[in-house]
Coordinates of C-alpha atoms and ligand atoms in Angstrom, one line a residue:
X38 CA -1.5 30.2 5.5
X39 CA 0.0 26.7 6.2
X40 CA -1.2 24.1 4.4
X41 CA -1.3 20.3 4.9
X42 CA -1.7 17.3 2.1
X43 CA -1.7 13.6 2.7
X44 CA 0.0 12.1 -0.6
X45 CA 0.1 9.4 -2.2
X46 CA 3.5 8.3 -3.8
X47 CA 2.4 5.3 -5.7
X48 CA 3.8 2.0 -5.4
X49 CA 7.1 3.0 -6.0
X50 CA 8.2 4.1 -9.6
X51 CA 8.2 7.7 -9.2
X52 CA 6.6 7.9 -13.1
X53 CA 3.1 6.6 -11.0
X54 CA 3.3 9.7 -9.2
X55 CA 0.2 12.1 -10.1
X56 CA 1.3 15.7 -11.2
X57 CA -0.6 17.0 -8.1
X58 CA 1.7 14.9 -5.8
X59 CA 4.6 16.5 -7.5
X60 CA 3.2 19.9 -7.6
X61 CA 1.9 20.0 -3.8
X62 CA 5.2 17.8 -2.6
X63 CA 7.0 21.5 -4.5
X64 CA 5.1 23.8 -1.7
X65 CA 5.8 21.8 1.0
X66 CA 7.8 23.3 3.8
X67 CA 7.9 19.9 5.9
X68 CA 7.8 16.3 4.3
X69 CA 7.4 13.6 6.6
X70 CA 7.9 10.5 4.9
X71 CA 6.2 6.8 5.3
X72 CA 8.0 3.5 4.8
X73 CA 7.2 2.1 1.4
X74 CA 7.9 5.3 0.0
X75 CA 10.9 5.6 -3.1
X76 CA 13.7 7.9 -1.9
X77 CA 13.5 9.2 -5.1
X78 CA 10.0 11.0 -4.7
X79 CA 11.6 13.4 -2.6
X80 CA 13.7 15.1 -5.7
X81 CA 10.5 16.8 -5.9
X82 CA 10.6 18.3 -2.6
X83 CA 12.3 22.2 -2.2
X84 CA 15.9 21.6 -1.5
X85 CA 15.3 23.8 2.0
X86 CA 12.7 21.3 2.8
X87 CA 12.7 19.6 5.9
X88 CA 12.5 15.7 5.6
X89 CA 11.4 13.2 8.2
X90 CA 11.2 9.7 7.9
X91 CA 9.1 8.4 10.1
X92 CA 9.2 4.7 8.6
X93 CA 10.4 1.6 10.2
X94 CA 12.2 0.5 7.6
X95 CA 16.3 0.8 6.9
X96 CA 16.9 0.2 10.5
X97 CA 15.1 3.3 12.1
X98 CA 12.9 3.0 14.1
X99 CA 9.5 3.5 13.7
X100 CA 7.4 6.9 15.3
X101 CA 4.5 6.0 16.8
X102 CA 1.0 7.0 14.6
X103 CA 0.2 9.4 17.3
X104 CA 3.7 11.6 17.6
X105 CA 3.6 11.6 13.8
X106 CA 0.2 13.7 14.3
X107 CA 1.4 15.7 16.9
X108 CA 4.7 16.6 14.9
X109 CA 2.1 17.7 11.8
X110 CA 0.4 20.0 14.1
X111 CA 3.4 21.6 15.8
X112 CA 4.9 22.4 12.1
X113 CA 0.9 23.4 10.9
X114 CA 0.7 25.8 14.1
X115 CA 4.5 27.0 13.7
X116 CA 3.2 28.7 10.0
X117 CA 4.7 25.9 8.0
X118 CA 3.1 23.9 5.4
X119 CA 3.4 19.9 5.4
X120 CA 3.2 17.3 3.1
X121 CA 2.7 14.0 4.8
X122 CA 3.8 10.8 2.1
X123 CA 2.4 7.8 1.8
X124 CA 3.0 4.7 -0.4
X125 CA 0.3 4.1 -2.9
X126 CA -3.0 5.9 -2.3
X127 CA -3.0 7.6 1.2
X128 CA -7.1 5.9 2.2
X129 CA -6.1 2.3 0.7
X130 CA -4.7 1.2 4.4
X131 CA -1.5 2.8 6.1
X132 CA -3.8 4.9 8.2
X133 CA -4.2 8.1 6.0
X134 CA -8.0 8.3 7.2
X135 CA -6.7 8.2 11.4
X136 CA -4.7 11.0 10.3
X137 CA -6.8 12.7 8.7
X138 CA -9.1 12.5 11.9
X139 CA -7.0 13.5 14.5
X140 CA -6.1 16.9 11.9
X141 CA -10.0 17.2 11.1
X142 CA -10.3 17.1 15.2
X143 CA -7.5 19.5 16.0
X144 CA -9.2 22.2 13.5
X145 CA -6.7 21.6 10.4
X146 CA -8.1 21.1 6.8
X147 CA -6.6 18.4 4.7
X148 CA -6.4 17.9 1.5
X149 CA -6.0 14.6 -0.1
X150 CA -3.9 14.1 -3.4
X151 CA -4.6 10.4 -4.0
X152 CA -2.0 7.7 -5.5
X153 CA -1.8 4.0 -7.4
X154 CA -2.3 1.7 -4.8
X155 CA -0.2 -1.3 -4.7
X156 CA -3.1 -3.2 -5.0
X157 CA -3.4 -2.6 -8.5
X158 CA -0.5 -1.4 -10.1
X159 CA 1.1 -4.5 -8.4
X160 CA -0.7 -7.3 -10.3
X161 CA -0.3 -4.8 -13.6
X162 CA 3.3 -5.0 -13.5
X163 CA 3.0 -8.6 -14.0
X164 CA 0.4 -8.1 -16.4
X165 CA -2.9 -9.4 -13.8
X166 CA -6.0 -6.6 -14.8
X167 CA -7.6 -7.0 -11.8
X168 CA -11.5 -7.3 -13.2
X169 CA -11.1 -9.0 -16.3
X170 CA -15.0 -9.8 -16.7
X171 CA -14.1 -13.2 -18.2
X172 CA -12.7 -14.0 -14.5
X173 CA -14.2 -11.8 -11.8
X174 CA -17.0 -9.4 -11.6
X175 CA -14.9 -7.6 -9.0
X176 CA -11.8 -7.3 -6.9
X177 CA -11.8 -7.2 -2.6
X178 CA -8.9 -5.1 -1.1
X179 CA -8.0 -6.5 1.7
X180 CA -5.8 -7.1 5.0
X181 CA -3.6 -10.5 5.7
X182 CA -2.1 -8.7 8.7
X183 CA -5.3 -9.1 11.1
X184 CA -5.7 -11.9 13.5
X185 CA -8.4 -13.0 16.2
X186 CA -11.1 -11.1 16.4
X187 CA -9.1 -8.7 13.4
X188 CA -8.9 -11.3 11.0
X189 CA -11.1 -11.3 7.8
X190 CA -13.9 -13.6 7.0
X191 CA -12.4 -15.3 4.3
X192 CA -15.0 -18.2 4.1
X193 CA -17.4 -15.2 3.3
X194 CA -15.2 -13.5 0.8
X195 CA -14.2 -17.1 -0.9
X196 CA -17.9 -17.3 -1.7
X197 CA -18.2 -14.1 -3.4
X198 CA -16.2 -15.8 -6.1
X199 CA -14.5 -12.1 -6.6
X200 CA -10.6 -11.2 -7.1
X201 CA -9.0 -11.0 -3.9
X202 CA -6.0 -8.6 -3.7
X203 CA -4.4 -8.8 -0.1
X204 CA -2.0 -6.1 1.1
X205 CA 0.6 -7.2 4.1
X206 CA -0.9 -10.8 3.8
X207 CA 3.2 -12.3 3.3
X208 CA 3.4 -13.5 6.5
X209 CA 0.5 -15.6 7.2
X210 CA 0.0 -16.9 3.8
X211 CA 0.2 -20.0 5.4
X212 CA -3.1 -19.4 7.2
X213 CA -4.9 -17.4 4.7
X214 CA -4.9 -19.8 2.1
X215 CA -5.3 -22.7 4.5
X216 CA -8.8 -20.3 5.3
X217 CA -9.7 -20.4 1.9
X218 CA -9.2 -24.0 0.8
X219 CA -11.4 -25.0 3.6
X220 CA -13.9 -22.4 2.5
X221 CA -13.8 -24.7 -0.8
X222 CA -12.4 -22.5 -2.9
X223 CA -10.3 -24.7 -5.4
X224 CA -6.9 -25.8 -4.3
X225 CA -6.1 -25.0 -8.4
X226 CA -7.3 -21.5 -8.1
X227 CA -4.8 -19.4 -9.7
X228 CA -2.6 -17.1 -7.6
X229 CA 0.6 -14.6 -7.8
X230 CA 2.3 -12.8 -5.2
X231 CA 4.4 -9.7 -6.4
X232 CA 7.6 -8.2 -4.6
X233 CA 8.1 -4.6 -4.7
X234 CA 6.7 -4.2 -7.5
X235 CA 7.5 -1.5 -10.1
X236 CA 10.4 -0.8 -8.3
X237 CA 14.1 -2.6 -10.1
X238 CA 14.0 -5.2 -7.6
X239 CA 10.7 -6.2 -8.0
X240 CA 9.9 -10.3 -8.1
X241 CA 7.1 -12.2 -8.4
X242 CA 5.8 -16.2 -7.8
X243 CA 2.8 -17.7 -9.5
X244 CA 1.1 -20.9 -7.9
X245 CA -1.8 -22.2 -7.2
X246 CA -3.7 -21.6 -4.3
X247 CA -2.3 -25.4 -3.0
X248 CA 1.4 -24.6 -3.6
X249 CA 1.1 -20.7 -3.0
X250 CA 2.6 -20.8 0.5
X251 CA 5.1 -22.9 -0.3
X252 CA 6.6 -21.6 -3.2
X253 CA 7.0 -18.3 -2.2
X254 CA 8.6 -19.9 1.0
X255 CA 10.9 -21.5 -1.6
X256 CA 11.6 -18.4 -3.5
X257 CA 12.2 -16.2 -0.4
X258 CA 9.9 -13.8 -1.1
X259 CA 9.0 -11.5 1.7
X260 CA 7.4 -7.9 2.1
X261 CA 6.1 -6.0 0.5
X262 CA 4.3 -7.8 -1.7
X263 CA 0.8 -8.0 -2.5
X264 CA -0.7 -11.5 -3.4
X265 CA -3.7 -11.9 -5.8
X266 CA -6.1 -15.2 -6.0
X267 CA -8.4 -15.9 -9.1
X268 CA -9.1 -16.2 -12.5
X269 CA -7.2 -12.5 -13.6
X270 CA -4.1 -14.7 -12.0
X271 CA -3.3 -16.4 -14.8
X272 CA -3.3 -13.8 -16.9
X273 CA -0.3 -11.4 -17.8
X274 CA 3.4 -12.8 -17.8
X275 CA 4.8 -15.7 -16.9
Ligands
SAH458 N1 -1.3 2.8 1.0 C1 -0.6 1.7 0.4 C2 -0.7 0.4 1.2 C3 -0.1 0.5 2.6 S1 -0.1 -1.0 3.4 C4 -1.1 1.5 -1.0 O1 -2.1 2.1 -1.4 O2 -0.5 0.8 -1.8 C5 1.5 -1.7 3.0 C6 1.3 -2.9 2.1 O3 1.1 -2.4 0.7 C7 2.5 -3.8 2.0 O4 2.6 -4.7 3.1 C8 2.2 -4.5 0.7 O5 1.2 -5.5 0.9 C9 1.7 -3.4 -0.2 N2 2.7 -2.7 -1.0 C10 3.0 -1.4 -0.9 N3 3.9 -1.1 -1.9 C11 4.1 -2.3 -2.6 C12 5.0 -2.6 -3.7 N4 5.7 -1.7 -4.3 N5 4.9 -3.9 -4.1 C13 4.1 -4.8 -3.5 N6 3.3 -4.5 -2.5 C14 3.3 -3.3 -2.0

């Protein structure tokens, strides 16, 4: 019988990987492959796998969420088992749970082999633990990329006094931190924003929440990159 996994591959470093991801990535018969993810994860696929990137990265083109679904089902109902691969964990944004949906609602079983999100192992690789309990009595995942109606409430999550760790936040920055000064969280509120992290390349900035926006205008840094604000952000190396 064909199986299908959503996978996470971690933030990049292919020693984050979980041994589950590399042992159900090994039965795969089809990997399609997200943006974000290392190249290198798929030395763990079969060597007659089929691989399909369906990223938008490196120039390609992107496949639109629902073709990627209908591809999984075509292989699924053709006999042959598929591994979809995600960056990070495969529920911690990057739409694992639509696609889980629209399998759920066509019949198919998934099974969910999770992964280190970004979120954390991000601010780790600078050294930032996340909850430090002299700093935060928690830590918020969330969005930068919404706007409008989409975007978050950030005078509401400014007040919970929490870490905030904000996935595709890079380019509004600007805004977002505007949001939260005017909230009143302190313009000296430590902050970092970390560049593909755990991956060779990776780069990070430190500010506060005044100067965040424009240093990491200054140092170039783009996506991805995950950007923490509080206390645990002046923690870890400099
Ligand atoms: N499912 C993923 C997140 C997908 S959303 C996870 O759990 O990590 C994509 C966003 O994740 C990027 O815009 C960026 O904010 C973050 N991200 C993913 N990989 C990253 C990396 N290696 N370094 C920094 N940020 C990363």
């Amino acid at each position: 019988m064909s199986r299908a996994w959503l996978i996470g591959a971690g933030p990049g470093d292919v020693e984050l990987l979980t041994l589950k991801a590399v042992r159900t990535l090994a039965q795969a018969d089809v990997v399609l492959v997200d943006d974000l993810v290392n190249p290198e994860v798929l030395q763990f696929a079969r060597d007659d796998a089929q691989i399909v990137h369906v990223g938008k990265r490196g120039g390609q083109v992107s496949t639109p969420q629902p073709d990627i679904v209908a591809q999984m089902l075509d292989h699924l109902r053709a006999g042959r088992s598929v591994a979809r691969l995600k960056g990070g964990d495969p529920f911690v944004f990057g739409r694992g749970g639509e696609e889980q949906q629209a399998l759920q609602a066509a019949g198919i079983a998934v099974e969910i082999v999770g992964g280190i999100t970004a979120g954390i192992a991000a601010p780790a690789a600078i050294g930032i633990p996340v909850t430090h309990r002299d700093h935060a009595q928690g830590v918020i995942f969330v969005t930068g990329h919404g706007a409008g109606e989409h975007e978050a409430d950030w005078a509401a999550l400014a007040a919970t006094r929490m870490t905030l760790v904000i996935y595709m936040g890079m380019r509004r920055l600007n805004d977002i931190a505007d949001a939260l000064l005017a909230a009143g969280m302190p313009p000296d509120t430590p902050c970092a924003a970390i560049e593909s992290a755990t991956r060779p390349e990776q780069r990070h900035v430190r500010a506060s929440l005044r100067e965040l926006a424009q240093h990491v205008a200054d140092a170039g840094l783009g996506s991805p990159a995950i950007v923490v604000i509080g206390g645990v952000a002046s923690l870890g190396v400099s």
